[in-house]
Amino acid sequence: MREKHFLSRRVVVGGLTHKLSIVSLNDGVLTSVEPFSEETQNVVYTPGVLIVVANVSAAAIESQLSLLISGDEDATIENVGKWMNKDRSLFACVGKPVSLYEIDCSKREWRRVIM
């Protein structure tokens, strides 16, 4: 069992935005998205916007991410949220294998954090 934790200022999962939250995975399965409360061991900080997507939708979002990214973080989050709300499978992330993507709005780039 490998547990991983990622901290980001903004996390988008299921079309909802969480501020300053920790995303917890257990062997690649999303276990929780919780507000940051205290420093803990083994937390990886991601400075960009963190996007959590069910693995079944990973290919779909990868083909769209470049189009959704704006130079403005709020606009990017709004674009991603709207896109996620069109696909109901993105809401069902807890308890399922997920992929994580970090978006750097200033560079208009994205990278896969984990799959």
PDB file of C-alpha atoms in Angstrom:
ATOM      1  CA  MET A   1       0.000   0.000   0.000  1.00  0.00           C
ATOM      2  CA  ARG A   2       1.563   3.276  -1.142  1.00  0.00           C
ATOM      3  CA  GLU A   3      -0.006   6.425   0.147  1.00  0.00           C
ATOM      4  CA  LYS A   4       0.737   9.772  -1.523  1.00  0.00           C
ATOM      5  CA  HIS A   5      -0.366  13.281  -0.611  1.00  0.00           C
ATOM      6  CA  PHE A   6      -0.309  16.403  -2.773  1.00  0.00           C
ATOM      7  CA  LEU A   7      -0.856  19.942  -1.506  1.00  0.00           C
ATOM      8  CA  SER A   8      -1.968  22.724  -3.809  1.00  0.00           C
ATOM      9  CA  ARG A   9      -3.420  26.205  -3.433  1.00  0.00           C
ATOM     10  CA  ARG A  10      -6.226  25.252  -5.864  1.00  0.00           C
ATOM     11  CA  VAL A  11      -7.540  21.748  -6.588  1.00  0.00           C
ATOM     12  CA  VAL A  12     -10.261  21.010  -9.136  1.00  0.00           C
ATOM     13  CA  VAL A  13     -12.072  17.690  -8.812  1.00  0.00           C
ATOM     14  CA  GLY A  14     -15.487  16.828 -10.193  1.00  0.00           C
ATOM     15  CA  GLY A  15     -15.980  20.377 -11.414  1.00  0.00           C
ATOM     16  CA  LEU A  16     -15.573  21.785  -7.888  1.00  0.00           C
ATOM     17  CA  THR A  17     -12.669  23.950  -6.753  1.00  0.00           C
ATOM     18  CA  HIS A  18     -11.050  23.378  -3.360  1.00  0.00           C
ATOM     19  CA  LYS A  19      -8.661  25.990  -1.992  1.00  0.00           C
ATOM     20  CA  LEU A  20      -5.448  25.075  -0.162  1.00  0.00           C
ATOM     21  CA  SER A  21      -6.212  21.366   0.000  1.00  0.00           C
ATOM     22  CA  ILE A  22      -4.450  18.035   0.251  1.00  0.00           C
ATOM     23  CA  VAL A  23      -5.281  15.322  -2.267  1.00  0.00           C
ATOM     24  CA  SER A  24      -4.658  11.848  -0.831  1.00  0.00           C
ATOM     25  CA  LEU A  25      -4.133   8.744  -2.935  1.00  0.00           C
ATOM     26  CA  ASN A  26      -3.659   5.149  -1.927  1.00  0.00           C
ATOM     27  CA  ASP A  27      -2.059   3.091  -4.730  1.00  0.00           C
ATOM     28  CA  GLY A  28      -3.369   5.632  -7.251  1.00  0.00           C
ATOM     29  CA  VAL A  29      -6.924   5.569  -5.874  1.00  0.00           C
ATOM     30  CA  LEU A  30      -8.349   8.871  -4.607  1.00  0.00           C
ATOM     31  CA  THR A  31      -9.145   8.584  -0.910  1.00  0.00           C
ATOM     32  CA  SER A  32      -9.826  12.222  -0.039  1.00  0.00           C
ATOM     33  CA  VAL A  33      -9.548  15.923  -0.796  1.00  0.00           C
ATOM     34  CA  GLU A  34      -9.243  17.723   2.522  1.00  0.00           C
ATOM     35  CA  PRO A  35      -8.513  21.307   3.546  1.00  0.00           C
ATOM     36  CA  PHE A  36      -4.906  21.839   4.616  1.00  0.00           C
ATOM     37  CA  SER A  37      -4.705  21.998   8.398  1.00  0.00           C
ATOM     38  CA  GLU A  38      -1.112  21.245   9.421  1.00  0.00           C
ATOM     39  CA  GLU A  39       2.284  20.270   8.087  1.00  0.00           C
ATOM     40  CA  THR A  40       2.689  16.530   7.690  1.00  0.00           C
ATOM     41  CA  GLN A  41       5.352  14.218   6.299  1.00  0.00           C
ATOM     42  CA  ASN A  42       5.406  13.045   2.715  1.00  0.00           C
ATOM     43  CA  VAL A  43       3.296  15.835   1.233  1.00  0.00           C
ATOM     44  CA  VAL A  44       4.350  17.015  -2.226  1.00  0.00           C
ATOM     45  CA  TYR A  45       3.574  20.667  -2.927  1.00  0.00           C
ATOM     46  CA  THR A  46       2.387  21.486  -6.442  1.00  0.00           C
ATOM     47  CA  PRO A  47       2.516  25.242  -7.122  1.00  0.00           C
ATOM     48  CA  GLY A  48       0.083  25.223 -10.066  1.00  0.00           C
ATOM     49  CA  VAL A  49      -3.601  24.339 -10.232  1.00  0.00           C
ATOM     50  CA  LEU A  50      -4.031  20.627  -9.489  1.00  0.00           C
ATOM     51  CA  ILE A  51      -6.642  18.809 -11.588  1.00  0.00           C
ATOM     52  CA  VAL A  52      -7.946  15.411 -10.403  1.00  0.00           C
ATOM     53  CA  VAL A  53      -9.521  13.231 -13.101  1.00  0.00           C
ATOM     54  CA  ALA A  54     -10.828   9.660 -13.024  1.00  0.00           C
ATOM     55  CA  ASN A  55      -8.513   7.507 -15.146  1.00  0.00           C
ATOM     56  CA  VAL A  56     -11.371   6.676 -17.521  1.00  0.00           C
ATOM     57  CA  SER A  57     -11.423  10.383 -18.497  1.00  0.00           C
ATOM     58  CA  ALA A  58      -7.653  11.002 -18.582  1.00  0.00           C
ATOM     59  CA  ALA A  59      -7.290  10.749 -22.359  1.00  0.00           C
ATOM     60  CA  ALA A  60     -10.259  13.065 -22.880  1.00  0.00           C
ATOM     61  CA  ILE A  61      -8.888  15.813 -20.643  1.00  0.00           C
ATOM     62  CA  GLU A  62      -5.368  15.501 -22.037  1.00  0.00           C
ATOM     63  CA  SER A  63      -6.730  16.260 -25.498  1.00  0.00           C
ATOM     64  CA  GLN A  64      -8.515  19.376 -24.144  1.00  0.00           C
ATOM     65  CA  LEU A  65      -6.168  20.824 -21.492  1.00  0.00           C
ATOM     66  CA  SER A  66      -4.194  23.057 -23.841  1.00  0.00           C
ATOM     67  CA  LEU A  67      -7.458  24.619 -25.035  1.00  0.00           C
ATOM     68  CA  LEU A  68      -8.749  25.151 -21.486  1.00  0.00           C
ATOM     69  CA  ILE A  69      -5.653  26.932 -20.144  1.00  0.00           C
ATOM     70  CA  SER A  70      -5.794  30.712 -19.960  1.00  0.00           C
ATOM     71  CA  GLY A  71      -3.087  33.078 -18.738  1.00  0.00           C
ATOM     72  CA  ASP A  72      -5.409  33.785 -15.808  1.00  0.00           C
ATOM     73  CA  GLU A  73      -5.754  31.141 -13.082  1.00  0.00           C
ATOM     74  CA  ASP A  74      -9.399  31.957 -12.299  1.00  0.00           C
ATOM     75  CA  ALA A  75     -10.411  31.752 -15.964  1.00  0.00           C
ATOM     76  CA  THR A  76      -8.558  28.442 -16.362  1.00  0.00           C
ATOM     77  CA  ILE A  77     -10.304  26.970 -13.322  1.00  0.00           C
ATOM     78  CA  GLU A  78     -13.656  28.150 -14.673  1.00  0.00           C
ATOM     79  CA  ASN A  79     -12.922  26.559 -18.080  1.00  0.00           C
ATOM     80  CA  VAL A  80     -11.847  23.248 -16.533  1.00  0.00           C
ATOM     81  CA  GLY A  81     -14.854  23.223 -14.191  1.00  0.00           C
ATOM     82  CA  LYS A  82     -17.273  23.783 -17.067  1.00  0.00           C
ATOM     83  CA  TRP A  83     -15.608  21.038 -19.097  1.00  0.00           C
ATOM     84  CA  MET A  84     -15.775  18.626 -16.154  1.00  0.00           C
ATOM     85  CA  ASN A  85     -19.446  19.385 -15.570  1.00  0.00           C
ATOM     86  CA  LYS A  86     -20.222  18.174 -19.101  1.00  0.00           C
ATOM     87  CA  ASP A  87     -18.863  14.708 -18.275  1.00  0.00           C
ATOM     88  CA  ARG A  88     -20.588  13.122 -15.278  1.00  0.00           C
ATOM     89  CA  SER A  89     -17.927  10.372 -14.988  1.00  0.00           C
ATOM     90  CA  LEU A  90     -15.536  13.017 -13.644  1.00  0.00           C
ATOM     91  CA  PHE A  91     -17.669  13.406 -10.512  1.00  0.00           C
ATOM     92  CA  ALA A  92     -17.077   9.796  -9.500  1.00  0.00           C
ATOM     93  CA  CYS A  93     -13.420  10.105  -8.459  1.00  0.00           C
ATOM     94  CA  VAL A  94     -13.352   9.099  -4.778  1.00  0.00           C
ATOM     95  CA  GLY A  95     -12.523   5.423  -4.459  1.00  0.00           C
ATOM     96  CA  LYS A  96     -11.388   5.170  -8.084  1.00  0.00           C
ATOM     97  CA  PRO A  97      -8.010   5.307  -9.811  1.00  0.00           C
ATOM     98  CA  VAL A  98      -7.214   8.883 -10.817  1.00  0.00           C
ATOM     99  CA  SER A  99      -4.711  10.922 -12.776  1.00  0.00           C
ATOM    100  CA  LEU A 100      -3.387  14.237 -11.475  1.00  0.00           C
ATOM    101  CA  TYR A 101      -2.408  17.155 -13.680  1.00  0.00           C
ATOM    102  CA  GLU A 102      -0.700  20.387 -12.715  1.00  0.00           C
ATOM    103  CA  ILE A 103      -1.441  23.494 -14.748  1.00  0.00           C
ATOM    104  CA  ASP A 104       0.978  26.411 -14.854  1.00  0.00           C
ATOM    105  CA  CYS A 105      -1.209  29.257 -16.127  1.00  0.00           C
ATOM    106  CA  SER A 106       1.653  31.739 -16.477  1.00  0.00           C
ATOM    107  CA  LYS A 107       3.410  29.430 -18.955  1.00  0.00           C
ATOM    108  CA  ARG A 108       0.151  28.012 -20.367  1.00  0.00           C
ATOM    109  CA  GLU A 109       1.503  24.513 -19.795  1.00  0.00           C
ATOM    110  CA  TRP A 110       0.314  21.357 -18.089  1.00  0.00           C
ATOM    111  CA  ARG A 111       2.065  18.230 -16.905  1.00  0.00           C
ATOM    112  CA  ARG A 112       0.903  14.907 -15.588  1.00  0.00           C
ATOM    113  CA  VAL A 113       1.821  14.581 -11.918  1.00  0.00           C
ATOM    114  CA  ILE A 114       0.648  11.009 -11.517  1.00  0.00           C
ATOM    115  CA  MET A 115      -1.285   8.415 -13.432  1.00  0.00           C
TER     116      MET A 115
END
